[in-house]
Short mmCIF file of C-alpha atoms and ligand atoms in Angstrom, two decimals:
data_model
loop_
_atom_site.label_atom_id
_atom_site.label_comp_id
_atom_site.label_asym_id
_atom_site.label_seq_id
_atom_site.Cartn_x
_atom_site.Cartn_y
_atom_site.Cartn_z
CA UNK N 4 77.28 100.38 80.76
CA UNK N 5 78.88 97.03 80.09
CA UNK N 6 78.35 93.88 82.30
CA UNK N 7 79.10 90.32 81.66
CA UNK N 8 75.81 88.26 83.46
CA UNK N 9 75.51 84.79 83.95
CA UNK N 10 71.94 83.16 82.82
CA UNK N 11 72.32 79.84 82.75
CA UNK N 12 75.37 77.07 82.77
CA UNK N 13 77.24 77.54 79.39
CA UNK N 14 75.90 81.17 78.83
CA UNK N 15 77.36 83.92 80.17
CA UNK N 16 76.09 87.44 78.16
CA UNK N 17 78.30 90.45 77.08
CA UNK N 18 75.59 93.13 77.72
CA UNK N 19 74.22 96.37 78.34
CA UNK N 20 72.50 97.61 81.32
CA UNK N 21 71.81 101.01 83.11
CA UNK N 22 74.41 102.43 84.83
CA UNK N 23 73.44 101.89 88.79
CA UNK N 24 72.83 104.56 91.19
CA UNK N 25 74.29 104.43 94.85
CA UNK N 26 71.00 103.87 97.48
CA UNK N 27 71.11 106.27 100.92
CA UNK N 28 73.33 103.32 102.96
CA UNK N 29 75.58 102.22 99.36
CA UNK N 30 77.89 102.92 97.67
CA UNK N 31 78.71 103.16 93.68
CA UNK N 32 82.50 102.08 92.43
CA UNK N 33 84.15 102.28 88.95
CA UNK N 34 85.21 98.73 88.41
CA UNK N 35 88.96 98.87 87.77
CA UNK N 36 89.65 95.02 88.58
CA UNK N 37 87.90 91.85 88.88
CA UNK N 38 89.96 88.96 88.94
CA UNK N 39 88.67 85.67 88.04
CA UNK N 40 89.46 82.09 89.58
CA UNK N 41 87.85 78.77 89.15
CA UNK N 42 84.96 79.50 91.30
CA UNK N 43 84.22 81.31 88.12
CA UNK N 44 84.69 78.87 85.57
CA UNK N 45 82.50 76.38 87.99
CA UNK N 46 79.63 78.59 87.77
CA UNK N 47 80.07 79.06 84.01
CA UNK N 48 80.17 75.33 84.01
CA UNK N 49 77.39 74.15 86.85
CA UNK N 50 75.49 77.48 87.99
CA UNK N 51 75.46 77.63 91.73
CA UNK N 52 72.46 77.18 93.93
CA UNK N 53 73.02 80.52 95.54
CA UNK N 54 72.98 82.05 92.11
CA UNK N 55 69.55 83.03 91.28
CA UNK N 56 69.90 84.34 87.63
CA UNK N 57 70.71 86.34 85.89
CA UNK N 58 73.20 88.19 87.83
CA UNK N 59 76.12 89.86 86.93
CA UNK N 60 78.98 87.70 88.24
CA UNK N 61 83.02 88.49 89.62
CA UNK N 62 83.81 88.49 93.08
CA UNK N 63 87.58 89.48 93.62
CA UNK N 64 86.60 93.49 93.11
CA UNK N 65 89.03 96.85 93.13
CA UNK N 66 87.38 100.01 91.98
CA UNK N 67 87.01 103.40 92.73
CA UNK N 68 83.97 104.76 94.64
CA UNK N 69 82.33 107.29 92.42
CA UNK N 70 78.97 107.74 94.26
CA UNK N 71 78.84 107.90 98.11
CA UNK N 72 74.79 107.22 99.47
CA UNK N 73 73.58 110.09 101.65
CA UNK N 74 73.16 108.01 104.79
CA UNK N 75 77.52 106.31 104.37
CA UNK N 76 79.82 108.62 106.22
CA UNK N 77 83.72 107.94 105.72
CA UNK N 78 84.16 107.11 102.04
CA UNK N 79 84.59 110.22 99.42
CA UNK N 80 83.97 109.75 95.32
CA UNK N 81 87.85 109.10 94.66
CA UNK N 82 88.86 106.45 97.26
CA UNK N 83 90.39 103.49 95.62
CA UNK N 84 88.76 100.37 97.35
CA UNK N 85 89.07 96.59 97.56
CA UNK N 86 85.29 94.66 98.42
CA UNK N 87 84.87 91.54 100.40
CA UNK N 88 83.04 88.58 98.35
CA UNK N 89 81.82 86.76 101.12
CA UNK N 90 79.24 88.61 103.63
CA UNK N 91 78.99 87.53 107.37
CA UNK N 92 75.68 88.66 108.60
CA UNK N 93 77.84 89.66 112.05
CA UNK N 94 74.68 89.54 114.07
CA UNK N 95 74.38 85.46 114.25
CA UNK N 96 76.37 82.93 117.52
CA UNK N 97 78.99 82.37 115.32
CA UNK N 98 79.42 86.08 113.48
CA UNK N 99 79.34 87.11 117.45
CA UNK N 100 82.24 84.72 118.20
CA UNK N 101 84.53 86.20 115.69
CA UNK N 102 83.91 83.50 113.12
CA UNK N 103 82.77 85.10 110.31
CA UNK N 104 83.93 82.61 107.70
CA UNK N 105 81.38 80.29 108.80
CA UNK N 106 78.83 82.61 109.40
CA UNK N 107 75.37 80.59 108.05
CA UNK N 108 73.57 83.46 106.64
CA UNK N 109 76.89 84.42 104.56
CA UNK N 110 75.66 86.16 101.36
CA UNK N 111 78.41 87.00 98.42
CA UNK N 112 79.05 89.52 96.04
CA UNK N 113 78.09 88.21 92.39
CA UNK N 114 75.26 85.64 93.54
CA UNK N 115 73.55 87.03 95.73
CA UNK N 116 74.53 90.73 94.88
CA UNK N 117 75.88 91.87 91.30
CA UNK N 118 79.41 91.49 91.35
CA UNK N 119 82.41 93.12 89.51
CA UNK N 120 82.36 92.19 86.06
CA UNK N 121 80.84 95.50 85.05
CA UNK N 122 81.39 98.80 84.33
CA UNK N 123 79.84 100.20 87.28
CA UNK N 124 78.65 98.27 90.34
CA UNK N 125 76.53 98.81 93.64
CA UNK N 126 78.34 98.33 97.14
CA UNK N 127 75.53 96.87 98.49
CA UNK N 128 74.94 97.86 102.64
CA UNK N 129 75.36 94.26 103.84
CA UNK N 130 78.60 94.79 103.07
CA UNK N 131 79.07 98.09 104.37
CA UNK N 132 77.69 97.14 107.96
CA UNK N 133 80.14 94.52 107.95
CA UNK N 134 83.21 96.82 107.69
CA UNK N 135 83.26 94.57 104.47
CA UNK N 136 85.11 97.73 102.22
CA UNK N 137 88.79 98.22 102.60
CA UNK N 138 91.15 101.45 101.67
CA UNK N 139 93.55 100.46 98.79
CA UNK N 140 97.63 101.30 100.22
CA UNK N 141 99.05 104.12 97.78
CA UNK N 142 101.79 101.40 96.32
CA UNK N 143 98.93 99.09 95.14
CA UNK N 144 97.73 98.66 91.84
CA UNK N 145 93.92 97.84 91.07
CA UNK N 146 95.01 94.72 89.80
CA UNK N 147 97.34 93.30 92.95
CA UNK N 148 94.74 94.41 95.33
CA UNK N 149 91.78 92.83 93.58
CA UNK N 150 93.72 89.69 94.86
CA UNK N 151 93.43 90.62 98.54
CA UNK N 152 90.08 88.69 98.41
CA UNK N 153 91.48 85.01 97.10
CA UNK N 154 94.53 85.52 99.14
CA UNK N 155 92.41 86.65 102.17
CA UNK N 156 90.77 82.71 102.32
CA UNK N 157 94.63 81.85 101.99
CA UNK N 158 95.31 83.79 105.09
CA UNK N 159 92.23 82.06 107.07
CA UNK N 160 93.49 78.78 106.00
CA UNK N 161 96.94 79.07 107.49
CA UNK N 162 95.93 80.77 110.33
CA UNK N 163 93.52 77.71 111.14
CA UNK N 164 96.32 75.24 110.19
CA UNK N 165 98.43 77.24 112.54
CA UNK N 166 101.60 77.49 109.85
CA UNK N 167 104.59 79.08 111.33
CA UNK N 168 108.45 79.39 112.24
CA UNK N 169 109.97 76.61 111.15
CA UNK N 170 107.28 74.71 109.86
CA UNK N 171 108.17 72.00 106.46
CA UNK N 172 105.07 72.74 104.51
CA UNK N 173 103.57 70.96 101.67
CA UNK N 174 101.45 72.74 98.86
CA UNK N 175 99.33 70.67 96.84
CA UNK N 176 98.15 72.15 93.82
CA UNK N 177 100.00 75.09 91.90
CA UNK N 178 96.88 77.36 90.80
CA UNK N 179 97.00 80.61 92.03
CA UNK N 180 95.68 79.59 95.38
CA UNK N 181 98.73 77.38 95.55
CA UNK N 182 101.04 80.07 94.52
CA UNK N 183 99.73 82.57 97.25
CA UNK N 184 99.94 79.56 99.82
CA UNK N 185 103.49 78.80 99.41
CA UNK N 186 104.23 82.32 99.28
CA UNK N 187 102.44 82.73 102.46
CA UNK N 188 104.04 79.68 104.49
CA UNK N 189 107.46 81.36 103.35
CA UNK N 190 105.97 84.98 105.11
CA UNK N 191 105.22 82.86 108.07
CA UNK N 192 108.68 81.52 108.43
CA UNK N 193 108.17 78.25 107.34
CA UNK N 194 111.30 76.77 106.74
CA UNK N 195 110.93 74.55 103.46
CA UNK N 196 107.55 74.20 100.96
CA UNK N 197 107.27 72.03 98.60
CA UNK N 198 104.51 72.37 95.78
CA UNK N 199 103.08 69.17 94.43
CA UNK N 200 101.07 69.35 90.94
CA UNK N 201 99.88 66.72 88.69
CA UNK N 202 100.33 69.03 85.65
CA UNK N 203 104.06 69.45 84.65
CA UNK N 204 103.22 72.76 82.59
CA UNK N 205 101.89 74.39 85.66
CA UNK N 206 104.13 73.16 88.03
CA UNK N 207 106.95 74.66 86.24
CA UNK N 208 105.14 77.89 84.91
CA UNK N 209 104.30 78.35 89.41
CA UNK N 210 107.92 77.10 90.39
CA UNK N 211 109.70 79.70 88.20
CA UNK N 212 107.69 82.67 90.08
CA UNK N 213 107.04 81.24 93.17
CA UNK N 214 110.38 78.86 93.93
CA UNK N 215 109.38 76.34 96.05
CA UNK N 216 112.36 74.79 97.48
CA UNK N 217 111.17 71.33 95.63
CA UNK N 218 108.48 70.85 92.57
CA UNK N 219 107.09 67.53 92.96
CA UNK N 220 105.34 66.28 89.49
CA UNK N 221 102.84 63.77 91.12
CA UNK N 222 102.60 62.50 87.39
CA UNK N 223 105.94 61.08 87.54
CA UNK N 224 106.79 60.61 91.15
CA UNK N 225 104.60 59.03 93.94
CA UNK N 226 104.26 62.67 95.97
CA UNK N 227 104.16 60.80 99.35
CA UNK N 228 107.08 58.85 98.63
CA UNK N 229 108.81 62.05 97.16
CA UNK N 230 107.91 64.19 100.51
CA UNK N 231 108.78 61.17 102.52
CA UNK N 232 112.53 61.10 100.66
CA UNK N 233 113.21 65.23 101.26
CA UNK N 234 112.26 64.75 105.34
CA UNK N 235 114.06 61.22 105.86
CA UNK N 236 111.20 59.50 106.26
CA UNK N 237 109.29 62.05 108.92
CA UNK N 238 106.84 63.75 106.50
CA UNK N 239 105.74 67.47 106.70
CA UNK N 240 104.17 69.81 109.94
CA UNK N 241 101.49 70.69 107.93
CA UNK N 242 99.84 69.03 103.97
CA UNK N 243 97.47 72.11 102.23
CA UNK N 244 95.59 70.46 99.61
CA UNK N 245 94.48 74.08 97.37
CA UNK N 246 93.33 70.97 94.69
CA UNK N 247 89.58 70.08 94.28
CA UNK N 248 90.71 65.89 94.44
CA UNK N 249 90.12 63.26 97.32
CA UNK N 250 93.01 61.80 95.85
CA UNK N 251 95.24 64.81 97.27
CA UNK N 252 93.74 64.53 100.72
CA UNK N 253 94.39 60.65 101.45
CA UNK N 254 97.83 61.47 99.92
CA UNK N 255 97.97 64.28 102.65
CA UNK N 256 97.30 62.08 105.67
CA UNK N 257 100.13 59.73 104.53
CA UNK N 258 102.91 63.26 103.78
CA UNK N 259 101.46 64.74 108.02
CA UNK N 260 104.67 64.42 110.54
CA UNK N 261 103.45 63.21 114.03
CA UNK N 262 101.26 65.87 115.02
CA UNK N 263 100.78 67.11 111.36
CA UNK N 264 98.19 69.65 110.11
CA UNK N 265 96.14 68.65 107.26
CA UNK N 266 94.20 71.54 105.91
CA UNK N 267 91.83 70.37 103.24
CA UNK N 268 91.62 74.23 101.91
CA UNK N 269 90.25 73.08 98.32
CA UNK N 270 86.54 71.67 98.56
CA UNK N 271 85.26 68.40 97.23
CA UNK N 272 82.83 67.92 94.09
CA UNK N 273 79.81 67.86 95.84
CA UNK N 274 78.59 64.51 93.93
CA UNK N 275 82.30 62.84 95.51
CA UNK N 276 82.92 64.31 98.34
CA UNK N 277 83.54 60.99 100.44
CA UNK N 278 87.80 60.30 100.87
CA UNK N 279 89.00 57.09 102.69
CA UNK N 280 90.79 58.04 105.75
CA UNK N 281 93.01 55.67 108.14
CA UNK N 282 91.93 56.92 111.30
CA UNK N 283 94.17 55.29 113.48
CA UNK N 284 96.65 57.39 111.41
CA UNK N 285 95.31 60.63 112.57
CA UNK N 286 94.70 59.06 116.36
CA UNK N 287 98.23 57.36 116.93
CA UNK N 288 99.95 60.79 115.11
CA UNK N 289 97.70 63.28 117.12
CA UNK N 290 96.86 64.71 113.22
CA UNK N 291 94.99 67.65 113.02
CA UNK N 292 92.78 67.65 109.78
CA UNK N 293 90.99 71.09 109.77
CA UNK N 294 89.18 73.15 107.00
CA UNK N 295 88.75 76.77 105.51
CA UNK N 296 85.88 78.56 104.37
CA UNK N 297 86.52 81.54 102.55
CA UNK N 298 87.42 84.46 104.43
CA UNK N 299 86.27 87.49 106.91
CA UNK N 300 86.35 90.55 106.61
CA UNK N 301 89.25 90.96 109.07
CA UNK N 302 91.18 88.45 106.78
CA UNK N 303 90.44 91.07 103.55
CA UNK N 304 92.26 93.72 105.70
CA UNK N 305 95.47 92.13 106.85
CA UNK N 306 95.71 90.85 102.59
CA UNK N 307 95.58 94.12 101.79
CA UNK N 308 98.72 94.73 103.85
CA UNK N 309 100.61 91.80 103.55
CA UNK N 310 100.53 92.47 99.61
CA UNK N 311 101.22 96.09 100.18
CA UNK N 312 103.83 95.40 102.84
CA UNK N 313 105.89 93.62 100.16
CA UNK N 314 105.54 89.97 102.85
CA UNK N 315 103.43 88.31 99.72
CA UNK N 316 104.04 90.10 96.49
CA UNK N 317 101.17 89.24 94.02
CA UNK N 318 102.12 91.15 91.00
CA UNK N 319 104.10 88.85 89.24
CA UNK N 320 101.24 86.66 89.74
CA UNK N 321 98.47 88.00 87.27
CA UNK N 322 99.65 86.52 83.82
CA UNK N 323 96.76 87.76 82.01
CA UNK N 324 94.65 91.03 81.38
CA UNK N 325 91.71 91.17 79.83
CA UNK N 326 88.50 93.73 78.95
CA UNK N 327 85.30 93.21 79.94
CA UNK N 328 84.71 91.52 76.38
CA UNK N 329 86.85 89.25 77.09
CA UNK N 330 85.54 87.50 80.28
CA UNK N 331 84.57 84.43 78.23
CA UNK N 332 88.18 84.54 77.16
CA UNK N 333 89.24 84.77 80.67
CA UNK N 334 87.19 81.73 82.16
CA UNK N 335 88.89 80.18 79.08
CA UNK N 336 92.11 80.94 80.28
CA UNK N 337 91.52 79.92 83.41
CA UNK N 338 90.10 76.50 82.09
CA UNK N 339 93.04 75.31 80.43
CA UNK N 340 95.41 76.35 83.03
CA UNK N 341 97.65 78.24 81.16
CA UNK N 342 97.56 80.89 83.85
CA UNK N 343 98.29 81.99 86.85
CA UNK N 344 96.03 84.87 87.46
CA UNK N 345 93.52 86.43 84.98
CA UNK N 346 92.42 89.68 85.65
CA UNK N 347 89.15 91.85 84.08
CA UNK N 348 89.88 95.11 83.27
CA UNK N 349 86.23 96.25 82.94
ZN1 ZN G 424 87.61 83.79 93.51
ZN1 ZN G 425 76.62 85.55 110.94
#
């Protein structure tokens, strides 16, 4: 079979392997979606230190199960399944507690597993035990539910910053993450979002699908001053940075209402990862500055149906298809940010 593995930074190999075979407690899916995203293009870029290579990489995974170990009861060769990326251990304090997104033994498909740009991949039983593989609805496409698992960490983050009814919500950042957010602050009832991007091409190519009820260019408008203008002068209930700048999260403190939630939802470099921060700001305004680490299982699930339920469409989302050839291509893609989504077809 065909699998695209990552060796080093800057070389990522089209190549044949042996087809896998499912283990007593795995199972074996028919890849028929792996999106990519720019936790992709980093480790094309940078590596990653949980990446021990070479591995075969793609995380955001929809196949079919093809091979069912002896020792799995539930699944049958046929089901059409979406796979968590990140893997709580579920044992640990925090695991225990329900908090599976922090979970410190987390493993994750494609760096410590092989992920989902391939042919033919292993559903490892770490992810099994977890309760980590979820049935595909009937109205789903492959495609739309291979974005369960990005929109999943979308779901933890609003759930942490507590978006609701009537909430004025400001997106920052108009990737795909940013796309799912505002469509998810609109499924929670917010009552306005506004999307902020420093890009002018993708602000407008993520404001025609997603319609934010104002597209603030931050490279021609000051975005506080802009957010400051549309809620005379009160700013927002809750600033989501889904942009990988400490420029967007100081600008976030200064957008917060009294009693604001900041979520910083998009991580820092890790060689800049220090923001100034005007902390009588956040004491005096009772801010709430809170964070989001990838997603739980649990999270993975209620995607699943919030895509299928028709709350957070994601079709209209994936811009670009590609083969398995053309993952290169895709990180491309995904580089110049000419998409929204791009998907593997593998
Ligand atoms: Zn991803
Ligand atoms: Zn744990």
């Amino acid at each position: 079979m065909k699998v695209a593995r990552f060796y080093a930074p800057g070389d990522i190999r089209i190549e044949e392997a042996p087809e896998p075979s499912a283990g007593p407690d795995e199972l074996k899916l028919k890849v028929h979606n792996c999106s990519t995203c720019g936790t992709d293009l980093k480790i094309f870029r940078h590596g990653h230190h949980h990446i021990d290579p070479p591995r075969v990489i793609g995380h955001e995974i929809a196949g079919e199960i093809v091979e069912v170990g002896s020792a799995v009861d539930g699944w049958q060769p046929g089901d059409r399944v979406q796979v968590i990326a990140a893997i709580p251990c579920g044992e640990c304090p925090d695991c225990k507690r329900g908090w599976m997104t922090i979970c410190p033994n987390q493993r994750s498909m494609g760096y410590h597993y092989d992920g989902g740009f391939a042919e033919y991949m292993i559903v490892p039983h770490a992810v099994l035990k977890v309760d980590g593989v979820n049935r595909i609805p009937d109205s789903l496409s492959y495609a739309e539910a291979s974005v369960a698992e990005p929109f999943a960490c979308v779901l933890n983050g609003q759930e942490l910053a507590r978006v609701g009814e009537g909430d004025t919500v400001v997106v920052v950042g108009a990737g795909p993450i940013g796309c799912l957010h505002v469509r998810l602050a609109r499924a929670r009832g917010a009552e306005s979002v506004y999307l902020v991007e420093l890009s002018r091409q993708r602000l407008e190519m993520a404001a025609a699908l997603v319609k934010p009820d104002a597209a603030i260019c931050s490279s021609d408008v000051d975005p506080i001053e802009e957010v400051l203008r549309l809620t005379d002068g009160r700013g927002v209930d809750v600033v989501i940075t889904a942009a990988a700048a400490g420029k967007a999260q100081e600008d976030g403190l200064k957008m917060a209402a009294r009693r604001g939630r900041i979520s910083f939802f998009g991580g820092l470099p890790k060689d800049n990862p220090i923001i100034a921060c005007d902390s009588n700001l956040v004491h005096y305004r009772e801010l709430t500055i809170v964070g989001a680490n990838g997603s739980s299982p649990s999270h993975n699930k209620r995607a699943l149906e919030l895509i299928a339920s028709g709350a957070v469409p994601v079709d209209d989302l994936i811009t670009h298809r590609m083969p398995l050839d053309g993952v290169l291509d895709a990180i491309h893609t995904v580089s110049t940010g000419e998409a929204i989504k791009v998907t593997i077809e593998p």
